[in-house]
Tab-separated table of N, CA and C in Angstrom:
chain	number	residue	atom	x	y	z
A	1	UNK	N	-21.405	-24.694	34.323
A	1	UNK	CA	-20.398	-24.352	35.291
A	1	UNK	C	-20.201	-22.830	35.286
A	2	UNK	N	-19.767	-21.681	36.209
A	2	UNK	CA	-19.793	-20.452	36.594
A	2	UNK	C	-18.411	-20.501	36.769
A	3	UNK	N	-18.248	-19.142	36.344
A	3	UNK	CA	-16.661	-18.806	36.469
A	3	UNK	C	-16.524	-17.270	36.759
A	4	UNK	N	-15.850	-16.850	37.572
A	4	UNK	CA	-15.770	-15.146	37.598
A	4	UNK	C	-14.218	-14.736	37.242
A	5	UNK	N	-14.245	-13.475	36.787
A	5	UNK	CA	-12.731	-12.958	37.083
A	5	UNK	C	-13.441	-11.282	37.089
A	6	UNK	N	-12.225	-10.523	37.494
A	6	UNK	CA	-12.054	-9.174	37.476
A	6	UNK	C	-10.858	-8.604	37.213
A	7	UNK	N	-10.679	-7.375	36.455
A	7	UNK	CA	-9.671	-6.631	36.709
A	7	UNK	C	-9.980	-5.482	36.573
A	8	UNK	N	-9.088	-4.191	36.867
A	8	UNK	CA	-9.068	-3.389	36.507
A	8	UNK	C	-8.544	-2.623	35.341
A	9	UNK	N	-8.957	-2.047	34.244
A	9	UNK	CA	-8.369	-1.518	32.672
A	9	UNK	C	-7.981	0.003	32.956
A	10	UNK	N	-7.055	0.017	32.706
A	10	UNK	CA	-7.143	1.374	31.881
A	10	UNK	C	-7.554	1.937	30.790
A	11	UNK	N	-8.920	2.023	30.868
A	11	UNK	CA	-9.721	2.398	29.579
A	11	UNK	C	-10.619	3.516	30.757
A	12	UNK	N	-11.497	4.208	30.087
A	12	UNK	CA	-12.935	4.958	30.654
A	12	UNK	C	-13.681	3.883	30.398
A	13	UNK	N	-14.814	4.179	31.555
A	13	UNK	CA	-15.903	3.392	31.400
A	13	UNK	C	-16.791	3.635	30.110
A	14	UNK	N	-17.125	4.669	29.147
A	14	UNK	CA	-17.504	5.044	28.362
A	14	UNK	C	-16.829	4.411	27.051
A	15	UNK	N	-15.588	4.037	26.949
A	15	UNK	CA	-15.159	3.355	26.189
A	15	UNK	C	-15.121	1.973	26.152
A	16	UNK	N	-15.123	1.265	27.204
A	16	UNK	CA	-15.389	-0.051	27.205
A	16	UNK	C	-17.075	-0.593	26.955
A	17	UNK	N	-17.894	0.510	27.032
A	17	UNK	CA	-18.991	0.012	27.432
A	17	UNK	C	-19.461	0.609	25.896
A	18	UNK	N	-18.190	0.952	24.637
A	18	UNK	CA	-18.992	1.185	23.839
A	18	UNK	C	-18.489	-0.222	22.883
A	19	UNK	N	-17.287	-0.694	23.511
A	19	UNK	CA	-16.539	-2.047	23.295
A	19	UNK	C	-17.394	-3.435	24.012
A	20	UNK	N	-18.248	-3.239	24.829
A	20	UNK	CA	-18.899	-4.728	25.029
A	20	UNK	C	-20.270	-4.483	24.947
A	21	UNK	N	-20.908	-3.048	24.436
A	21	UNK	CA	-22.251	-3.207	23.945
A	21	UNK	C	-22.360	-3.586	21.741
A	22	UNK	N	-21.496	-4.733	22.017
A	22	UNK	CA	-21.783	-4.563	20.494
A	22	UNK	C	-22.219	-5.931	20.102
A	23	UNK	N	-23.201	-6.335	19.711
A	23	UNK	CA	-23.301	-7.815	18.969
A	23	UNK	C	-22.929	-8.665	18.714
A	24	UNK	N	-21.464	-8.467	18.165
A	24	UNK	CA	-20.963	-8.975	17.381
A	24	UNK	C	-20.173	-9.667	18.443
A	25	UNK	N	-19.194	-9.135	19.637
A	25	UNK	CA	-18.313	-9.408	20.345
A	25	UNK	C	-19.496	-10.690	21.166
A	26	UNK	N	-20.678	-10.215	21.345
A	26	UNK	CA	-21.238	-11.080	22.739
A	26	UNK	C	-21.278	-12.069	21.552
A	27	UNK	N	-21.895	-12.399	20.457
A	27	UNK	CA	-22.158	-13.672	19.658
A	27	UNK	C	-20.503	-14.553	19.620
A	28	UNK	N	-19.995	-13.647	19.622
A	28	UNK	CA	-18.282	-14.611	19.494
A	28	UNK	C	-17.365	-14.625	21.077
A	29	UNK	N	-18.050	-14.370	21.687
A	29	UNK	CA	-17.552	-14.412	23.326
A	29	UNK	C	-18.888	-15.619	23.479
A	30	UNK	N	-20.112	-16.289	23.651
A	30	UNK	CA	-20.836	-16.861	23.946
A	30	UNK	C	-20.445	-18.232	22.990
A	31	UNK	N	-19.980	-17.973	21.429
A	31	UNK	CA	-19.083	-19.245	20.424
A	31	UNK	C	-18.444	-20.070	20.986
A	32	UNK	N	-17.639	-18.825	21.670
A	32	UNK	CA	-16.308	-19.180	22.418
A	32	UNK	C	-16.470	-20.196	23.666
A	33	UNK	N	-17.048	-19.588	24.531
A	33	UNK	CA	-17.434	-19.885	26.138
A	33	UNK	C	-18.569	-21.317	25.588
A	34	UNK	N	-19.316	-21.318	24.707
A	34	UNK	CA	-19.963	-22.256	25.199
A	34	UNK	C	-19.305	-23.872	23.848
A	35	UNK	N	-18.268	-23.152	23.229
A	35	UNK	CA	-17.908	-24.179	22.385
A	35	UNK	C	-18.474	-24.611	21.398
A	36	UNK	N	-19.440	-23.895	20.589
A	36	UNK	CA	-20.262	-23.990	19.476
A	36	UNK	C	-19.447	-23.272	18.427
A	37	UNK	N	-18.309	-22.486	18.425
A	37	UNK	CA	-17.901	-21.961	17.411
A	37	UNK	C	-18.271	-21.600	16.567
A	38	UNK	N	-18.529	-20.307	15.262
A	38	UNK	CA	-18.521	-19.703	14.621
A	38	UNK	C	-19.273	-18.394	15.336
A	39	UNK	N	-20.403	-18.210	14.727
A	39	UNK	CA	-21.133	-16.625	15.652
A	39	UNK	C	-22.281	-17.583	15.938
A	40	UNK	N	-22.558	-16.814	17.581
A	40	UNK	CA	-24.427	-17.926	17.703
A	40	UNK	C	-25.080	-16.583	17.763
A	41	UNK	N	-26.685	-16.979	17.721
A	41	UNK	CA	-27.725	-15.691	17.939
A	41	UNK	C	-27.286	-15.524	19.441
A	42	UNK	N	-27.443	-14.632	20.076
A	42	UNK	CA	-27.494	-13.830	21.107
A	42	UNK	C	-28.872	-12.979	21.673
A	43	UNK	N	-29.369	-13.252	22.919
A	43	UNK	CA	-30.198	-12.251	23.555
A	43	UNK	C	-29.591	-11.250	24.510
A	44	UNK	N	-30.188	-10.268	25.309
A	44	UNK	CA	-29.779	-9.155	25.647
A	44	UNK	C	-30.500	-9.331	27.220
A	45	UNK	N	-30.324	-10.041	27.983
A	45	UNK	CA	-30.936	-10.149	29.321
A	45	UNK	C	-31.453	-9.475	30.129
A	46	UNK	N	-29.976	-8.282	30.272
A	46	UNK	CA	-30.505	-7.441	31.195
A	46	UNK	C	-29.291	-6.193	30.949
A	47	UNK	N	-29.911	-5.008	31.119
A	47	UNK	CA	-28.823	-3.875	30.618
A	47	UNK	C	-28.705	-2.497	32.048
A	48	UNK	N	-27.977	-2.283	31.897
A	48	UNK	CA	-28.091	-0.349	32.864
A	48	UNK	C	-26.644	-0.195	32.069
A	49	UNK	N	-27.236	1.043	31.319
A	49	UNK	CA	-26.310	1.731	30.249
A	49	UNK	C	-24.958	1.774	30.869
A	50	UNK	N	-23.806	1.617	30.520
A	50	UNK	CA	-22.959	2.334	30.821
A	50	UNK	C	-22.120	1.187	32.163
A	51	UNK	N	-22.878	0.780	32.759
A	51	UNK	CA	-22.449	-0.116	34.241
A	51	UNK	C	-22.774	-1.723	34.071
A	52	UNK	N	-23.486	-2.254	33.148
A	52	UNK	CA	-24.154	-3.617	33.499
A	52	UNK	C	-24.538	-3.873	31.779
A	53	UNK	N	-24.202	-4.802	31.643
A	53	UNK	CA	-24.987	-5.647	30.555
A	53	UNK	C	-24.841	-7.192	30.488
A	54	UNK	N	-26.122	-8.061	30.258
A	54	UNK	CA	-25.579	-9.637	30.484
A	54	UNK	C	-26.420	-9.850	29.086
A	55	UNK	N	-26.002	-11.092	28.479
A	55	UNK	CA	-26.753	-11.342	27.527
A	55	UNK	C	-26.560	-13.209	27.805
A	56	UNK	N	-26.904	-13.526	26.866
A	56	UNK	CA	-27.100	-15.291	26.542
A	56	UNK	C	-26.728	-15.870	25.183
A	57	UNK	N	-26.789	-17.074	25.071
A	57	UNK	CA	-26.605	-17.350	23.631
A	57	UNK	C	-28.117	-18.131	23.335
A	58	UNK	N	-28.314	-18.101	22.448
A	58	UNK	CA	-29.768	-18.574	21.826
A	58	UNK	C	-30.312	-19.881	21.248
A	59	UNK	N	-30.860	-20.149	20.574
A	59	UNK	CA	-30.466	-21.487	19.202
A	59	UNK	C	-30.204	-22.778	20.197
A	60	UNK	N	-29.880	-23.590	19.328
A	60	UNK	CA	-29.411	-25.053	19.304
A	60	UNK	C	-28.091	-25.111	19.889
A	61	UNK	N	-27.665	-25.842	20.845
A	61	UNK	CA	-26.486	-26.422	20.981
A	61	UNK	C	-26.283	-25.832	22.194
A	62	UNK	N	-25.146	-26.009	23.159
A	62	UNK	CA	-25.140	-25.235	24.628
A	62	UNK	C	-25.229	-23.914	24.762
A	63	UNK	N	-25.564	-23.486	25.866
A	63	UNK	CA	-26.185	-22.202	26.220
A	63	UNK	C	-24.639	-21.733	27.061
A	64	UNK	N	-24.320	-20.084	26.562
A	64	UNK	CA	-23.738	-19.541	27.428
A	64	UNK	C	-24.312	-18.355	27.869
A	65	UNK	N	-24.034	-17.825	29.338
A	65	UNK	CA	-24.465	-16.986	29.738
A	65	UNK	C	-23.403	-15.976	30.653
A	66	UNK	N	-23.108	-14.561	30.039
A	66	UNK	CA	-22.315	-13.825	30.533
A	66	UNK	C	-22.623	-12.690	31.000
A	67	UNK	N	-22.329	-11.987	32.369
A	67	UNK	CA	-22.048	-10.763	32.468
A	67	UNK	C	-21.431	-10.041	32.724
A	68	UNK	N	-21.616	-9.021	32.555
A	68	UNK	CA	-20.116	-7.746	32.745
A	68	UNK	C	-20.583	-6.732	33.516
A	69	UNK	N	-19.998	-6.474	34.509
A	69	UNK	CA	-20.082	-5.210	35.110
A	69	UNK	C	-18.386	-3.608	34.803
A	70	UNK	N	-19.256	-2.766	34.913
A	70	UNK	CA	-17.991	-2.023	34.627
A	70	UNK	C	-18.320	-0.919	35.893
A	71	UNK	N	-17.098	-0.406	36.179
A	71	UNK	CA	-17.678	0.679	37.612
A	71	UNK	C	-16.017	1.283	37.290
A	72	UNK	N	-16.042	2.551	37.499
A	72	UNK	CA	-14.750	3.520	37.617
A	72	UNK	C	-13.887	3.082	39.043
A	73	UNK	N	-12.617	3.239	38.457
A	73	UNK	CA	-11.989	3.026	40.094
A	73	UNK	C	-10.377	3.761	39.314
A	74	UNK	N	-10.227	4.985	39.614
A	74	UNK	CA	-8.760	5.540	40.050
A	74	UNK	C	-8.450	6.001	38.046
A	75	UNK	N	-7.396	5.722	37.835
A	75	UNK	CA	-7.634	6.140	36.563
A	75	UNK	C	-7.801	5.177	35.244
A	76	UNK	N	-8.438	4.120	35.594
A	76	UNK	CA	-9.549	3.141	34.995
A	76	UNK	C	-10.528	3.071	34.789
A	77	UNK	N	-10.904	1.641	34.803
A	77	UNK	CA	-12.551	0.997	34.925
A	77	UNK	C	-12.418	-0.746	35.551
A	78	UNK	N	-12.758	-0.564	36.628
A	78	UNK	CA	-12.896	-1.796	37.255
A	78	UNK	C	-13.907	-2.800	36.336
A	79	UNK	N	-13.463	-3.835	35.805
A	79	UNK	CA	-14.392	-4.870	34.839
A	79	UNK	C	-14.637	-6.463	35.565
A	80	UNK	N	-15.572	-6.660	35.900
A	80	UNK	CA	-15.862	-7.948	36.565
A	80	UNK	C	-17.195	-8.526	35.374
A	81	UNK	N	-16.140	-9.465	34.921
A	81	UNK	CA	-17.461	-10.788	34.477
A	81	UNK	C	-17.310	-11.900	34.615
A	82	UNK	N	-19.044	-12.420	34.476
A	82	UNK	CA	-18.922	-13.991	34.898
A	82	UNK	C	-19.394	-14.621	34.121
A	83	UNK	N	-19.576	-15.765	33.646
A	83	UNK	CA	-20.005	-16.508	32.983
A	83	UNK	C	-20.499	-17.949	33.246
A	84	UNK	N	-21.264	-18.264	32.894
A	84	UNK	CA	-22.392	-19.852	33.211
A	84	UNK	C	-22.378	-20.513	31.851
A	85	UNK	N	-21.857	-21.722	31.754
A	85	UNK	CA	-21.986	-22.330	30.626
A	85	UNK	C	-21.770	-23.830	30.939
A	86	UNK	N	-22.825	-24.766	30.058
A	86	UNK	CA	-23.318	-26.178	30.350
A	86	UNK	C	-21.838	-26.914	30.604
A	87	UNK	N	-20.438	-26.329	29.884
A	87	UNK	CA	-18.965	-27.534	29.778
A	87	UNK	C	-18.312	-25.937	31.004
A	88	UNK	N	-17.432	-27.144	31.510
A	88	UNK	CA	-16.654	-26.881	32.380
A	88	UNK	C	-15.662	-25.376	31.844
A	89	UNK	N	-15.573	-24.169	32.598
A	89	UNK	CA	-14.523	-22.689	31.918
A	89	UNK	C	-13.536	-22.693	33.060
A	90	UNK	N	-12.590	-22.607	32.184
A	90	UNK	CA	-11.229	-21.965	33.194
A	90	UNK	C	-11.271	-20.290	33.586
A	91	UNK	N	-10.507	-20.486	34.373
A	91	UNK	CA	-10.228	-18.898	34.575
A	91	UNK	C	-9.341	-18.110	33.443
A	92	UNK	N	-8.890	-18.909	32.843
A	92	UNK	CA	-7.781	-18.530	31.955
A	92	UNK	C	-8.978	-17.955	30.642
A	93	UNK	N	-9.932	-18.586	30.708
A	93	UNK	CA	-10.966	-18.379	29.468
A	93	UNK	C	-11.215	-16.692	29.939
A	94	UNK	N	-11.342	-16.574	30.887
A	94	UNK	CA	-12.281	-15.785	31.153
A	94	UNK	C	-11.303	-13.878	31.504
A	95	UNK	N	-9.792	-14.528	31.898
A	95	UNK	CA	-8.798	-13.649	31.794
A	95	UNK	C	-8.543	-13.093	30.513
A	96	UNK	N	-8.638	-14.035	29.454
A	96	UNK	CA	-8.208	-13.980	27.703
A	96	UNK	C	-9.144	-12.723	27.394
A	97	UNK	N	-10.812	-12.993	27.698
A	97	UNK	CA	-11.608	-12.012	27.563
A	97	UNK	C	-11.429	-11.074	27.976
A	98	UNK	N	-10.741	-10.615	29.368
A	98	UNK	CA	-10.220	-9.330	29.663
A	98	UNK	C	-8.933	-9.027	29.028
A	99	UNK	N	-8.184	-9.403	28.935
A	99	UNK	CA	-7.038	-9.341	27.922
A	99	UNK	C	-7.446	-8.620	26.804
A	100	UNK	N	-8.749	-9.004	25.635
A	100	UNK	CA	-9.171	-8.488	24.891
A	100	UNK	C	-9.575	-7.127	25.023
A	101	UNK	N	-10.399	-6.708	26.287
A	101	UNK	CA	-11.125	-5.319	26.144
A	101	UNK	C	-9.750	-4.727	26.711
A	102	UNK	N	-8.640	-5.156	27.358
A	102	UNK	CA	-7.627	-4.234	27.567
A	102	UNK	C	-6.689	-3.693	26.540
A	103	UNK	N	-6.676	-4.534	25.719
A	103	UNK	CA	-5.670	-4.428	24.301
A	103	UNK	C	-5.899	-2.685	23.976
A	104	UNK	N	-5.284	-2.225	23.507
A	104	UNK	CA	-5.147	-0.941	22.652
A	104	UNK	C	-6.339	-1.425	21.098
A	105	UNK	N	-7.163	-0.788	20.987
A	105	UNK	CA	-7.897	-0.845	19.867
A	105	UNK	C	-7.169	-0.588	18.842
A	106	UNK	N	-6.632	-0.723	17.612
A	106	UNK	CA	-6.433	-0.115	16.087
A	106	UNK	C	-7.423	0.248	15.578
A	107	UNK	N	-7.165	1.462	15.071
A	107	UNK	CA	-8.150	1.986	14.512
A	107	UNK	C	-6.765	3.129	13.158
A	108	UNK	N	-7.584	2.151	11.561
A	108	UNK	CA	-6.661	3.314	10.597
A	108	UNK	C	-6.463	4.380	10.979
A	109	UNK	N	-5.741	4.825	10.352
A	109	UNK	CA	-5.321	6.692	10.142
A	109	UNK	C	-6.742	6.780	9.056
A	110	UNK	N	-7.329	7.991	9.526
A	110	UNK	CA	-7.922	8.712	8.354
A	110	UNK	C	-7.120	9.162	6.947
A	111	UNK	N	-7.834	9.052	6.216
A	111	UNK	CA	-7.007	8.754	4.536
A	111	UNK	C	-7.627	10.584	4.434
A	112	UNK	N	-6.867	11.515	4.188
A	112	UNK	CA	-6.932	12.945	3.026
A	112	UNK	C	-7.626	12.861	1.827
């Protein structure tokens, strides 16, 4: 089943795109979406630095398939992704995920 959402973040595109090029997030966004839970292997589908990346989930058990587009708009980053996966996704799944890249990152204080 296919599901889209979009919004717009207030983040730079340079920062989000250093927040959804990472491994770790697509293996536990594809867990998530396709209901296999814990981390799955992940492939890398198709990329343009900075604007586009889709990847897949790999292995045994249902397949999810997501992408993200990011494009500047005003003093943001317009974020549209979609996702394909074998069990039925809400929109709400797919809002939560933007919810996430909008959050304020933590990051410690540097220690002296």
């Amino acid at each position: 089943m296919a599901s889209k959402a979009d919004r717009t973040l207030v983040k730079s595109p340079p920062e989000l795109w250093e927040l959804v090029d990472d491994p770790e997030l697509m293996a536990r966004w594809c867990a998530l979406l396709s209901g296999r839970g814990g981390r799955v292997p992940v492939t890398v589908t198709g990329r343009a630095d900075g604007e586009r990346i889709a990847w897949r989930s790999s292995g045994d058990g249902p397949v999810a398939v997501v992408e993200l587009r990011l494009a500047e708009k005003g003093f943001g980053t317009k974020v549209a992704i979609s996702a394909t996966c074998e069990r039925q996704l809400s929109g709400d799944m797919l809002e939560s995920l933007l919810d996430e890249l909008g959050s304020p990152q933590r990051r410690p204080f540097a220690r002296a």
